mmCIF file with all atom_site columns, C-alpha atoms in Angstrom:
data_model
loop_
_atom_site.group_PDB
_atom_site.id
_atom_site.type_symbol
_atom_site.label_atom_id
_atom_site.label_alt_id
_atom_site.label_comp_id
_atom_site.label_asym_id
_atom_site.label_entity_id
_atom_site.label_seq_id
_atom_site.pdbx_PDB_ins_code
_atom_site.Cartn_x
_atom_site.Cartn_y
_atom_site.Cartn_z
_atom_site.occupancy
_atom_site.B_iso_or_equiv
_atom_site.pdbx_formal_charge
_atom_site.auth_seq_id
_atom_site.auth_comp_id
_atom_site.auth_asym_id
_atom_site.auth_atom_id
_atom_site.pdbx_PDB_model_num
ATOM 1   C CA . UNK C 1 1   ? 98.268  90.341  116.320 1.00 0.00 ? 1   UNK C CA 1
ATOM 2   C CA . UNK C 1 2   ? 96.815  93.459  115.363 1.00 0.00 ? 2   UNK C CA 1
ATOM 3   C CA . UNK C 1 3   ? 95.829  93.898  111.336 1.00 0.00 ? 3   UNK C CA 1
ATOM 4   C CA . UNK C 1 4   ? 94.390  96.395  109.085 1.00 0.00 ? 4   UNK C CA 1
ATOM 5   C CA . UNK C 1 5   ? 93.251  95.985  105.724 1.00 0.00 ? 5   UNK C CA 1
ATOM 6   C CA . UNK C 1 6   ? 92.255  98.944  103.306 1.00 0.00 ? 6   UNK C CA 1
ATOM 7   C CA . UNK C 1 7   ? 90.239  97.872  100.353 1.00 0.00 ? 7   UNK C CA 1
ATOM 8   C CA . UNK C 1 8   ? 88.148  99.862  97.597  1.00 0.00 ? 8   UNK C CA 1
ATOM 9   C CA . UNK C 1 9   ? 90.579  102.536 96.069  1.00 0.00 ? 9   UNK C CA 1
ATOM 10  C CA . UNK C 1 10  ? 90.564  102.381 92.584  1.00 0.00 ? 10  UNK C CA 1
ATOM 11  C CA . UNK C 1 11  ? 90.414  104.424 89.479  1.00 0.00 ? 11  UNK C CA 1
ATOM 12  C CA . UNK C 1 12  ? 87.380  107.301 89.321  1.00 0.00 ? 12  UNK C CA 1
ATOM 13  C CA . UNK C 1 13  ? 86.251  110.290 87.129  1.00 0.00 ? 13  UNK C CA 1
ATOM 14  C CA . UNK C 1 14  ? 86.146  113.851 89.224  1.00 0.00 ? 14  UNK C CA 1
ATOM 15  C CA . UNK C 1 15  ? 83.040  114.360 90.670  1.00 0.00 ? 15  UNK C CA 1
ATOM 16  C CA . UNK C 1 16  ? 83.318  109.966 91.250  1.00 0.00 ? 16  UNK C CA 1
ATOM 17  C CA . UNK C 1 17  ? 82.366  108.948 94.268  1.00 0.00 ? 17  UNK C CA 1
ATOM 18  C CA . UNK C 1 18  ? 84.216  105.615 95.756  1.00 0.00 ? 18  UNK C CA 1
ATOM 19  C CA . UNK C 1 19  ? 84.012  103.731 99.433  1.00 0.00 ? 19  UNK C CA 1
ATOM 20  C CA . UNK C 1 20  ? 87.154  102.957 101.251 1.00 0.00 ? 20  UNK C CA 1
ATOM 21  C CA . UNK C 1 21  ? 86.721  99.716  103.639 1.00 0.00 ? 21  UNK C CA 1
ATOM 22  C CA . UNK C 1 22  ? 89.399  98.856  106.473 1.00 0.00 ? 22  UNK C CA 1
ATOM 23  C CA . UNK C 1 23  ? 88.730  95.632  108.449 1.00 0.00 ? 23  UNK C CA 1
ATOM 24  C CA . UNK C 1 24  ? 90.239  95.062  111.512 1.00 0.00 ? 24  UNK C CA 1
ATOM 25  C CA . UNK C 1 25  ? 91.452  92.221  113.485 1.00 0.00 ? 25  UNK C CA 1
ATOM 26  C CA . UNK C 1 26  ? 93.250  91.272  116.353 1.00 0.00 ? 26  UNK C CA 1
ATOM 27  C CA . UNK C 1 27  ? 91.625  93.758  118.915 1.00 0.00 ? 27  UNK C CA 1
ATOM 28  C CA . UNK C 1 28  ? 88.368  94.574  120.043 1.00 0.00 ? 28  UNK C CA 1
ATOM 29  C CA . UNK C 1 29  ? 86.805  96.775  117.613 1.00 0.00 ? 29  UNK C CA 1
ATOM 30  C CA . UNK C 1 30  ? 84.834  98.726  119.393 1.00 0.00 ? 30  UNK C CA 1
ATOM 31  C CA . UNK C 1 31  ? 87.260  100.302 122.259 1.00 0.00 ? 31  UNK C CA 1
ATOM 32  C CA . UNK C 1 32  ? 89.164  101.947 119.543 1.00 0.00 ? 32  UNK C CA 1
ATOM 33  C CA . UNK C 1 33  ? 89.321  104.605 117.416 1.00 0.00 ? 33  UNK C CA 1
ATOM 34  C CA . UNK C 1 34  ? 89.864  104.875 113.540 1.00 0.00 ? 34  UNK C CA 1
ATOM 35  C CA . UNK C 1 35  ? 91.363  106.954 111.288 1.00 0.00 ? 35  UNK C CA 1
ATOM 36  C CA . UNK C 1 36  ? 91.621  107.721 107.488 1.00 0.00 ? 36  UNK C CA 1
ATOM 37  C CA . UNK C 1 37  ? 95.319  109.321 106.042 1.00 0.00 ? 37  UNK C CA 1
ATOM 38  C CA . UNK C 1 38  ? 96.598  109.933 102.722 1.00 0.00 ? 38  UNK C CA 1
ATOM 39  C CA . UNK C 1 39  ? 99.724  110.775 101.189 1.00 0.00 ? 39  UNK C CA 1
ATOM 40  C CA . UNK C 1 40  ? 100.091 111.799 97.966  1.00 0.00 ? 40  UNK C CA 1
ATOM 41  C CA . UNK C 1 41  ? 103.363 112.047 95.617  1.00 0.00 ? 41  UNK C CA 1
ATOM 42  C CA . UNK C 1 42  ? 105.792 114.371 96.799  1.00 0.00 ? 42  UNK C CA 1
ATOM 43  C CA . UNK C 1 43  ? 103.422 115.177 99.977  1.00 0.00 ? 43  UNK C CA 1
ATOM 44  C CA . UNK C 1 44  ? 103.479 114.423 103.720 1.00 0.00 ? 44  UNK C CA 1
ATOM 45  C CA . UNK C 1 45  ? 100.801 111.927 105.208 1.00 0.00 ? 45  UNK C CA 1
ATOM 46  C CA . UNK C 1 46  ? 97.828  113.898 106.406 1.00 0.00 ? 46  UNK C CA 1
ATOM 47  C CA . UNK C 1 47  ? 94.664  113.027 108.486 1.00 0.00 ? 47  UNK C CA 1
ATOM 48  C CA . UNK C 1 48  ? 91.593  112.844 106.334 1.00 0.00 ? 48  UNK C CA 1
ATOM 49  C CA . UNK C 1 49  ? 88.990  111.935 109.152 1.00 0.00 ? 49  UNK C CA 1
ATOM 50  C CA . UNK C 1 50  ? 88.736  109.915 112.234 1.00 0.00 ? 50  UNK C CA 1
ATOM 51  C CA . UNK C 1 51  ? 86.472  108.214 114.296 1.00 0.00 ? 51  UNK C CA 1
ATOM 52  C CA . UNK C 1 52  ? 86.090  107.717 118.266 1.00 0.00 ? 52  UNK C CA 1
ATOM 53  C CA . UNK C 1 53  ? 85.135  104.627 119.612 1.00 0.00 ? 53  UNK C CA 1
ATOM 54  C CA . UNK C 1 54  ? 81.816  106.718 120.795 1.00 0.00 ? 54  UNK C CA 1
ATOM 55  C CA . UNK C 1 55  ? 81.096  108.002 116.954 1.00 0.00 ? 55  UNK C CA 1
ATOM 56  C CA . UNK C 1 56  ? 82.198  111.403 117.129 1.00 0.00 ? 56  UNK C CA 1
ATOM 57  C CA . UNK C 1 57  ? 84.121  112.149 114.269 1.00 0.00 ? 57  UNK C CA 1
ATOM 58  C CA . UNK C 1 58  ? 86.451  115.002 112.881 1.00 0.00 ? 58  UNK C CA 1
ATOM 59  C CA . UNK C 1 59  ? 87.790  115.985 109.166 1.00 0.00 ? 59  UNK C CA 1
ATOM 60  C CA . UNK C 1 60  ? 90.501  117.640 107.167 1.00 0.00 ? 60  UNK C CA 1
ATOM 61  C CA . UNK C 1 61  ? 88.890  121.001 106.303 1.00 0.00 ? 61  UNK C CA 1
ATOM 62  C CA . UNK C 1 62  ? 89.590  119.723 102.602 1.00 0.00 ? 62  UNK C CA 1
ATOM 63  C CA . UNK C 1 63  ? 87.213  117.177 102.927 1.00 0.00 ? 63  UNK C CA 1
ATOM 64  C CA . UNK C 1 64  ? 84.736  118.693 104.836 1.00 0.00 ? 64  UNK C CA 1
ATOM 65  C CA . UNK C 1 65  ? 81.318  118.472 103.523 1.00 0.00 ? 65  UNK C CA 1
ATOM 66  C CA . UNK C 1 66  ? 82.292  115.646 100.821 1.00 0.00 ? 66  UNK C CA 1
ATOM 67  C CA . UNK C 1 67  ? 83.889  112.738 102.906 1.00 0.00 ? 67  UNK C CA 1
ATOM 68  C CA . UNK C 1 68  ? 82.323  110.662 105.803 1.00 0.00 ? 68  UNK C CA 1
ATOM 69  C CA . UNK C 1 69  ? 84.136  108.344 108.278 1.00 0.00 ? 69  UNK C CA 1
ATOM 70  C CA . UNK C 1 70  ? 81.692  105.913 109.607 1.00 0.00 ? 70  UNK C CA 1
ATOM 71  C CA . UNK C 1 71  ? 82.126  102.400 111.495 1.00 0.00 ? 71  UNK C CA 1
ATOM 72  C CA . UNK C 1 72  ? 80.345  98.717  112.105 1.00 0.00 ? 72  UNK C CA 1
ATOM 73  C CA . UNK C 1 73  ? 81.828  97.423  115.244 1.00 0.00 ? 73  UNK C CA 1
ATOM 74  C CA . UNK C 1 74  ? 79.314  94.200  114.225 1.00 0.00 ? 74  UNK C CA 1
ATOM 75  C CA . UNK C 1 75  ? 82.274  94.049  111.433 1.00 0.00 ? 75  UNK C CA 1
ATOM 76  C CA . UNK C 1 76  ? 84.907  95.378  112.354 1.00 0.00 ? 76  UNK C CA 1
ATOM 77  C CA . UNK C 1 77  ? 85.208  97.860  109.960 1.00 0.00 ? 77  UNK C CA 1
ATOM 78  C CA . UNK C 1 78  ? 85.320  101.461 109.324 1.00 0.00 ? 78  UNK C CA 1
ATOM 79  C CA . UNK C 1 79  ? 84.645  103.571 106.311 1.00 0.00 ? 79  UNK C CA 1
ATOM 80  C CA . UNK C 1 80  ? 85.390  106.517 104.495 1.00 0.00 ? 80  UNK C CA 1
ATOM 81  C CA . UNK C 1 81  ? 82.845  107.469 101.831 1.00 0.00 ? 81  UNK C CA 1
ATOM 82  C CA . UNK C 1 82  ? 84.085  109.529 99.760  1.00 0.00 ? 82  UNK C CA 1
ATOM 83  C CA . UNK C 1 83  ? 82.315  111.729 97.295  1.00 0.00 ? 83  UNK C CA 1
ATOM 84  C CA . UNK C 1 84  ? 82.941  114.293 94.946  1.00 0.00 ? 84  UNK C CA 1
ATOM 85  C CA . UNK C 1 85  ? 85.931  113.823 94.061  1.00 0.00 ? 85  UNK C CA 1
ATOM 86  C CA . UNK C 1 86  ? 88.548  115.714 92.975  1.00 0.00 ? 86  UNK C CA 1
ATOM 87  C CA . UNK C 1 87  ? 91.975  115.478 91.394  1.00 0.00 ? 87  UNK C CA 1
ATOM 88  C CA . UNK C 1 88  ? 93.285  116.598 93.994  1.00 0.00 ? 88  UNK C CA 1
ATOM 89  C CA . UNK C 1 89  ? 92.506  113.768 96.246  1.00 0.00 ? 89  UNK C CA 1
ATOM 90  C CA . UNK C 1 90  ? 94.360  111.548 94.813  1.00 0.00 ? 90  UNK C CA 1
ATOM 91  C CA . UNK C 1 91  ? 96.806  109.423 97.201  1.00 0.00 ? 91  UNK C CA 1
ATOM 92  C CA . UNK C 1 92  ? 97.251  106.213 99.029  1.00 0.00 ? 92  UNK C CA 1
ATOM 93  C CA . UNK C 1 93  ? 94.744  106.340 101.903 1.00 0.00 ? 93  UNK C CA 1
ATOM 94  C CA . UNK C 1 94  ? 95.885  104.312 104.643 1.00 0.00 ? 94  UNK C CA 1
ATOM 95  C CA . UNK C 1 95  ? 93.917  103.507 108.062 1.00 0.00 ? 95  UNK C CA 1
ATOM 96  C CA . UNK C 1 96  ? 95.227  103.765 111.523 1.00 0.00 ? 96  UNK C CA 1
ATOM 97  C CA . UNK C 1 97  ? 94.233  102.513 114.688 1.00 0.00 ? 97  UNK C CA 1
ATOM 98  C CA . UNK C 1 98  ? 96.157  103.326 118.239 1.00 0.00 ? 98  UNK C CA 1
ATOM 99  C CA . UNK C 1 99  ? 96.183  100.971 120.753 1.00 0.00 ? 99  UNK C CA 1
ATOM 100 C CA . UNK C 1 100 ? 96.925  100.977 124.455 1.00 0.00 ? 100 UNK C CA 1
ATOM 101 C CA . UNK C 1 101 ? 98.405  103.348 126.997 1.00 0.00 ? 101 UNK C CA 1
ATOM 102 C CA . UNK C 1 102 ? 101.396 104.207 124.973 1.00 0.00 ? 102 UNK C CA 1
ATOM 103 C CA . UNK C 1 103 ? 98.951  104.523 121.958 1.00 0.00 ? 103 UNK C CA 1
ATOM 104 C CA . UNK C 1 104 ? 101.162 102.678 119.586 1.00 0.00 ? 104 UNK C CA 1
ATOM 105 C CA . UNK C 1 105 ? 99.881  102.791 116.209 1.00 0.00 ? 105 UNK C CA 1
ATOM 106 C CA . UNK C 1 106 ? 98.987  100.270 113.555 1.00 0.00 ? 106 UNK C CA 1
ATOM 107 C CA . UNK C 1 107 ? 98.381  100.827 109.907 1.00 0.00 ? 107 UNK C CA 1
ATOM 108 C CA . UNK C 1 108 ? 96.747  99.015  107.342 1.00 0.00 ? 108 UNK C CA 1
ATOM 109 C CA . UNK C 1 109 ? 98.978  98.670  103.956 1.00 0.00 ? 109 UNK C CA 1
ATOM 110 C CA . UNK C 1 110 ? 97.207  101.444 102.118 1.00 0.00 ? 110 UNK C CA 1
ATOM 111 C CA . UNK C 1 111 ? 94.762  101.561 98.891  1.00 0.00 ? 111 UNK C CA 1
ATOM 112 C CA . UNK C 1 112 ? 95.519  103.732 95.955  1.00 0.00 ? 112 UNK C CA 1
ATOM 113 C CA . UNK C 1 113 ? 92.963  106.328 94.731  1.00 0.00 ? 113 UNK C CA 1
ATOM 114 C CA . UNK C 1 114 ? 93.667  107.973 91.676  1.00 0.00 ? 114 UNK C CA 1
ATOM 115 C CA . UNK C 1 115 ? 90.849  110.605 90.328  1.00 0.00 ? 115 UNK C CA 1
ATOM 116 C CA . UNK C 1 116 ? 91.535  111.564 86.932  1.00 0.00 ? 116 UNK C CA 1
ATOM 117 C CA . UNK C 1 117 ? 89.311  111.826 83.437  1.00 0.00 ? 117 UNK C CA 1
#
């Protein structure tokens, strides 16, 4: 059984900086790739920044420059550093990982990151 679990959103200042973990189980790590979303109030769910199994790794032009997606297939985790942050960014951030040839998706449960002063 494939899981996800998102940890490290929290509340932080603009200009904050905070690390997003997701820890995965259930399949093997390294064949797959990651991804970062967020959705924020009112908004539709958007990639932030994902991750091939091979390290390559693409961004929302919003983040560009400011977050980085970044993975330890000795823990089965991926990350998404995120600094200078704005209000802006605030939203559940939720991983993703797709699976398979039919590329069926599994999310963790999301982490909420609010930046405000």
């Amino acid at each position: 059984q494939v899981q996800l679990v998102e940890s490290g959103g929290g509340l932080v200042q603009p200009g904050g900086s905070l690390r997003l973990s997701c820890a995965v189980s259930g399949v093997l790590f390294s064949t797959v790739a990651m991804g970062w979303y967020r959705q924020a109030p009112g908004k539709q769910r958007e990639l932030v920044a994902a991750i091939t199994r091979g390290g390559s790794t693409n961004y929302a032009d919003s983040v560009k420059g400011r977050f980085t997606i970044s993975r330890d297939n000795a823990k089965n985790t991926v990350y998404l550093q995120m600094n200078s942050l704005k209000p802006e960014d605030t939203a559940v951030y939720s991983c993703k990982t797709w699976i398979g040839i039919l590329s069926t998706e599994y999310w963790g449960q999301g982490t909420q990151v609010t930046v405000s002063s």
